[in-house]
Amino acid sequence: MNQDSSREPSLRDKLKEATKSAILDAAEAVFAEKGMATARMEDVAKSAGVAVGTLYNHVGDRDQLLRALLDDRRAALLERLDESIRGKGSASFEELFRALLETLAEHFHVHGRLFVLLREEERAGRPAPGRESTLEAILARIQQVTDRGVRSGALRVDHAELFAPLLLGMVRGLMVHRIGSAAPLDGDAVHAKFRALGDVFLEGARKRG
């Protein structure tokens, strides 16, 4: 009996986590399609296959759901970026640079529609004051990589302070282009575009001679 009691909370936790994951996946699709201003909890509940009451029990109100979604996807992306940087500790700058872009490309391929929410997050003045935005957090990781490029001599020193924001701007521009394109977000195409972006950036930023 004690054994059954010890298993029950674990099973309940797993079911709760699976339900929350399904809700967040549904919310990502609904918010991206309808926008933050018009998406309804009923739409999310229907997409997730749960009752509206279940939705509120798991994530609270609409604003709490959006915050939970953005926080979850943000944490996943930043964790992957940090892993790609740490995991390439002894690699050359270019290997590290390419790993960073591959991580961004993969996350964008899987969660491309979420980029619409990140843009709305900026326009709406989110997140709360004192908390860096997702794009600011990505910029900090890019800065680590470009700084290593400058220190190693792979990137030129003049105007080095512009490299990270310029690269982020290029990434955002590519995302906007792909989101606005009628073509589907094919994984191979997305990765190819990010690799081409990396080539263009390095062509301008690489140290000469």
Short mmCIF file of C-alpha atoms in Angstrom, two decimals:
data_model
loop_
_atom_site.label_atom_id
_atom_site.label_comp_id
_atom_site.label_asym_id
_atom_site.label_seq_id
_atom_site.Cartn_x
_atom_site.Cartn_y
_atom_site.Cartn_z
CA MET A 1 0.00 0.00 0.00
CA ASN A 2 2.85 2.34 0.82
CA GLN A 3 4.38 1.43 -2.53
CA ASP A 4 1.16 2.36 -4.36
CA SER A 5 0.96 5.64 -2.46
CA SER A 6 4.51 6.54 -3.48
CA ARG A 7 3.75 5.86 -7.15
CA GLU A 8 0.48 7.80 -7.30
CA PRO A 9 1.92 11.32 -6.92
CA SER A 10 4.54 10.54 -9.58
CA LEU A 11 1.90 9.41 -12.04
CA ARG A 12 -0.28 12.40 -11.23
CA ASP A 13 2.66 14.74 -11.75
CA LYS A 14 3.43 13.15 -15.12
CA LEU A 15 -0.17 13.53 -16.26
CA LYS A 16 -0.23 17.12 -15.07
CA GLU A 17 3.00 17.89 -16.92
CA ALA A 18 1.73 16.22 -20.10
CA THR A 19 -1.49 18.25 -19.94
CA LYS A 20 0.42 21.48 -19.41
CA SER A 21 2.73 20.66 -22.32
CA ALA A 22 -0.28 20.06 -24.59
CA ILE A 23 -1.81 23.34 -23.42
CA LEU A 24 1.37 25.29 -24.15
CA ASP A 25 1.69 23.73 -27.61
CA ALA A 26 -1.91 24.65 -28.36
CA ALA A 27 -1.45 28.14 -26.96
CA GLU A 28 1.60 28.70 -29.14
CA ALA A 29 -0.39 27.88 -32.28
CA VAL A 30 -3.48 29.87 -31.27
CA PHE A 31 -1.66 32.98 -30.05
CA ALA A 32 0.56 33.02 -33.13
CA GLU A 33 -2.40 32.61 -35.48
CA LYS A 34 -4.82 35.03 -33.81
CA GLY A 35 -2.45 37.39 -31.99
CA MET A 36 -2.27 38.28 -28.32
CA ALA A 37 -5.19 40.69 -28.51
CA THR A 38 -7.78 38.36 -30.04
CA ALA A 39 -6.81 34.81 -29.01
CA ARG A 40 -9.38 33.29 -26.65
CA MET A 41 -8.97 30.74 -23.90
CA GLU A 42 -11.79 28.73 -25.49
CA ASP A 43 -9.73 28.42 -28.67
CA VAL A 44 -6.72 27.19 -26.73
CA ALA A 45 -8.79 24.69 -24.77
CA LYS A 46 -10.36 23.31 -27.95
CA SER A 47 -6.96 22.99 -29.66
CA ALA A 48 -5.48 21.26 -26.59
CA GLY A 49 -8.45 18.91 -26.26
CA VAL A 50 -9.26 19.95 -22.69
CA ALA A 51 -12.15 21.65 -20.95
CA VAL A 52 -11.91 25.41 -20.40
CA GLY A 53 -12.03 24.80 -16.65
CA THR A 54 -9.06 22.46 -16.91
CA LEU A 55 -7.19 25.14 -18.81
CA TYR A 56 -7.74 27.71 -16.06
CA ASN A 57 -6.80 25.18 -13.37
CA HIS A 58 -3.46 24.47 -15.02
CA VAL A 59 -2.29 27.89 -16.18
CA GLY A 60 -4.56 30.54 -14.67
CA ASP A 61 -6.00 33.34 -16.80
CA ARG A 62 -5.13 34.40 -20.34
CA ASP A 63 -2.25 36.69 -19.37
CA GLN A 64 -0.76 34.00 -17.14
CA LEU A 65 -1.02 31.50 -20.00
CA LEU A 66 0.83 33.81 -22.37
CA ARG A 67 3.51 34.49 -19.77
CA ALA A 68 3.90 30.76 -19.09
CA LEU A 69 4.23 30.09 -22.82
CA LEU A 70 6.84 32.78 -23.41
CA ASP A 71 8.79 31.77 -20.30
CA ASP A 72 8.77 28.09 -21.26
CA ARG A 73 9.95 28.64 -24.83
CA ARG A 74 12.44 31.29 -23.78
CA ALA A 75 13.97 28.97 -21.16
CA ALA A 76 14.24 26.13 -23.68
CA LEU A 77 15.98 28.32 -26.27
CA LEU A 78 18.40 29.94 -23.83
CA GLU A 79 19.29 26.57 -22.34
CA ARG A 80 20.08 25.22 -25.81
CA LEU A 81 22.13 28.29 -26.68
CA ASP A 82 24.09 28.00 -23.43
CA GLU A 83 24.70 24.30 -24.08
CA SER A 84 25.95 25.03 -27.60
CA ILE A 85 28.38 27.62 -26.23
CA ARG A 86 29.60 25.53 -23.28
CA GLY A 87 29.80 22.36 -25.35
CA LYS A 88 32.20 24.03 -27.77
CA GLY A 89 34.61 25.30 -25.14
CA SER A 90 37.74 24.16 -27.00
CA ALA A 91 36.35 24.72 -30.50
CA SER A 92 37.43 27.39 -32.92
CA PHE A 93 35.44 30.58 -33.18
CA GLU A 94 33.88 29.52 -36.47
CA GLU A 95 32.75 26.16 -35.05
CA LEU A 96 31.18 27.98 -32.11
CA PHE A 97 29.60 30.55 -34.42
CA ARG A 98 28.11 27.85 -36.65
CA ALA A 99 26.80 25.92 -33.64
CA LEU A 100 25.06 29.05 -32.37
CA LEU A 101 23.35 29.63 -35.73
CA GLU A 102 22.35 25.96 -36.00
CA THR A 103 20.71 26.15 -32.58
CA LEU A 104 18.80 29.29 -33.56
CA ALA A 105 17.77 27.74 -36.87
CA GLU A 106 16.48 24.56 -35.22
CA HIS A 107 14.52 26.44 -32.58
CA PHE A 108 13.05 28.76 -35.21
CA HIS A 109 12.09 25.79 -37.39
CA VAL A 110 10.20 24.15 -34.52
CA HIS A 111 8.80 27.31 -32.92
CA GLY A 112 8.76 29.72 -35.85
CA ARG A 113 5.26 30.94 -35.11
CA LEU A 114 6.39 31.97 -31.65
CA PHE A 115 8.53 34.67 -33.22
CA VAL A 116 5.29 36.52 -33.94
CA LEU A 117 4.68 36.58 -30.19
CA LEU A 118 8.20 37.82 -29.47
CA ARG A 119 7.60 40.77 -31.77
CA GLU A 120 4.29 41.48 -30.05
CA GLU A 121 6.04 41.13 -26.69
CA GLU A 122 8.38 43.95 -27.69
CA ARG A 123 5.63 46.20 -29.00
CA ALA A 124 3.50 45.64 -25.90
CA GLY A 125 6.33 46.63 -23.58
CA ARG A 126 6.71 43.13 -22.16
CA PRO A 127 8.32 41.75 -20.08
CA ALA A 128 7.98 43.48 -16.75
CA PRO A 129 10.41 46.34 -16.04
CA GLY A 130 13.80 45.07 -14.87
CA ARG A 131 13.52 41.75 -16.71
CA GLU A 132 15.40 41.45 -19.98
CA SER A 133 13.43 40.51 -23.07
CA THR A 134 14.02 37.28 -24.94
CA LEU A 135 15.80 39.15 -27.71
CA GLU A 136 18.06 40.88 -25.17
CA ALA A 137 18.91 37.48 -23.70
CA ILE A 138 19.73 36.11 -27.16
CA LEU A 139 21.87 39.18 -27.83
CA ALA A 140 23.92 38.47 -24.68
CA ARG A 141 24.71 34.95 -25.96
CA ILE A 142 25.62 36.23 -29.41
CA GLN A 143 27.88 38.79 -27.73
CA GLN A 144 29.80 36.00 -26.00
CA VAL A 145 30.48 34.38 -29.36
CA THR A 146 31.47 37.52 -31.26
CA ASP A 147 33.71 38.60 -28.37
CA ARG A 148 35.56 35.31 -28.65
CA GLY A 149 35.93 35.89 -32.38
CA VAL A 150 37.55 39.27 -31.75
CA ARG A 151 39.83 37.92 -29.00
CA SER A 152 40.97 35.01 -31.14
CA GLY A 153 41.75 37.26 -34.09
CA ALA A 154 39.08 35.67 -36.30
CA LEU A 155 37.04 38.89 -36.41
CA ARG A 156 38.30 42.39 -37.02
CA VAL A 157 38.70 44.74 -34.06
CA ASP A 158 37.35 47.92 -35.61
CA HIS A 159 33.63 48.42 -34.91
CA ALA A 160 33.56 45.13 -32.98
CA GLU A 161 30.86 46.55 -30.69
CA LEU A 162 28.47 46.39 -33.66
CA PHE A 163 28.92 42.70 -34.43
CA ALA A 164 26.45 41.21 -31.93
CA PRO A 165 23.57 43.64 -32.59
CA LEU A 166 24.18 43.40 -36.35
CA LEU A 167 24.07 39.59 -36.26
CA LEU A 168 20.91 39.64 -34.15
CA GLY A 169 19.38 42.08 -36.62
CA MET A 170 20.23 39.77 -39.49
CA VAL A 171 18.67 36.82 -37.66
CA ARG A 172 15.51 38.80 -36.92
CA GLY A 173 15.31 39.97 -40.51
CA LEU A 174 15.57 36.40 -41.78
CA MET A 175 12.87 35.28 -39.36
CA VAL A 176 10.54 38.08 -40.46
CA HIS A 177 11.13 37.14 -44.09
CA ARG A 178 10.44 33.47 -43.48
CA ILE A 179 7.34 34.13 -41.36
CA GLY A 180 5.94 36.40 -44.08
CA SER A 181 6.75 33.95 -46.85
CA ALA A 182 4.00 31.86 -48.41
CA ALA A 183 6.38 28.89 -48.44
CA PRO A 184 6.22 26.48 -45.46
CA LEU A 185 8.97 26.56 -42.84
CA ASP A 186 10.85 23.57 -44.25
CA GLY A 187 13.63 22.49 -41.90
CA ASP A 188 16.34 22.05 -44.53
CA ALA A 189 15.49 25.41 -46.10
CA VAL A 190 15.62 27.19 -42.74
CA HIS A 191 19.02 25.72 -41.88
CA ALA A 192 20.36 26.57 -45.34
CA LYS A 193 19.22 30.18 -44.96
CA PHE A 194 20.89 30.47 -41.54
CA ARG A 195 24.13 29.05 -42.94
CA ALA A 196 24.02 31.57 -45.78
CA LEU A 197 23.39 34.33 -43.24
CA GLY A 198 26.50 33.20 -41.37
CA ASP A 199 28.54 33.35 -44.57
CA VAL A 200 27.38 36.90 -45.29
CA PHE A 201 28.13 38.05 -41.74
CA LEU A 202 31.61 36.55 -41.72
CA GLU A 203 32.40 38.02 -45.10
CA GLY A 204 31.97 41.51 -43.65
CA ALA A 205 33.26 40.93 -40.12
CA ARG A 206 36.24 38.64 -40.70
CA LYS A 207 39.70 40.01 -40.02
CA ARG A 208 41.61 40.76 -43.21
CA GLY A 209 45.21 39.75 -43.91
#
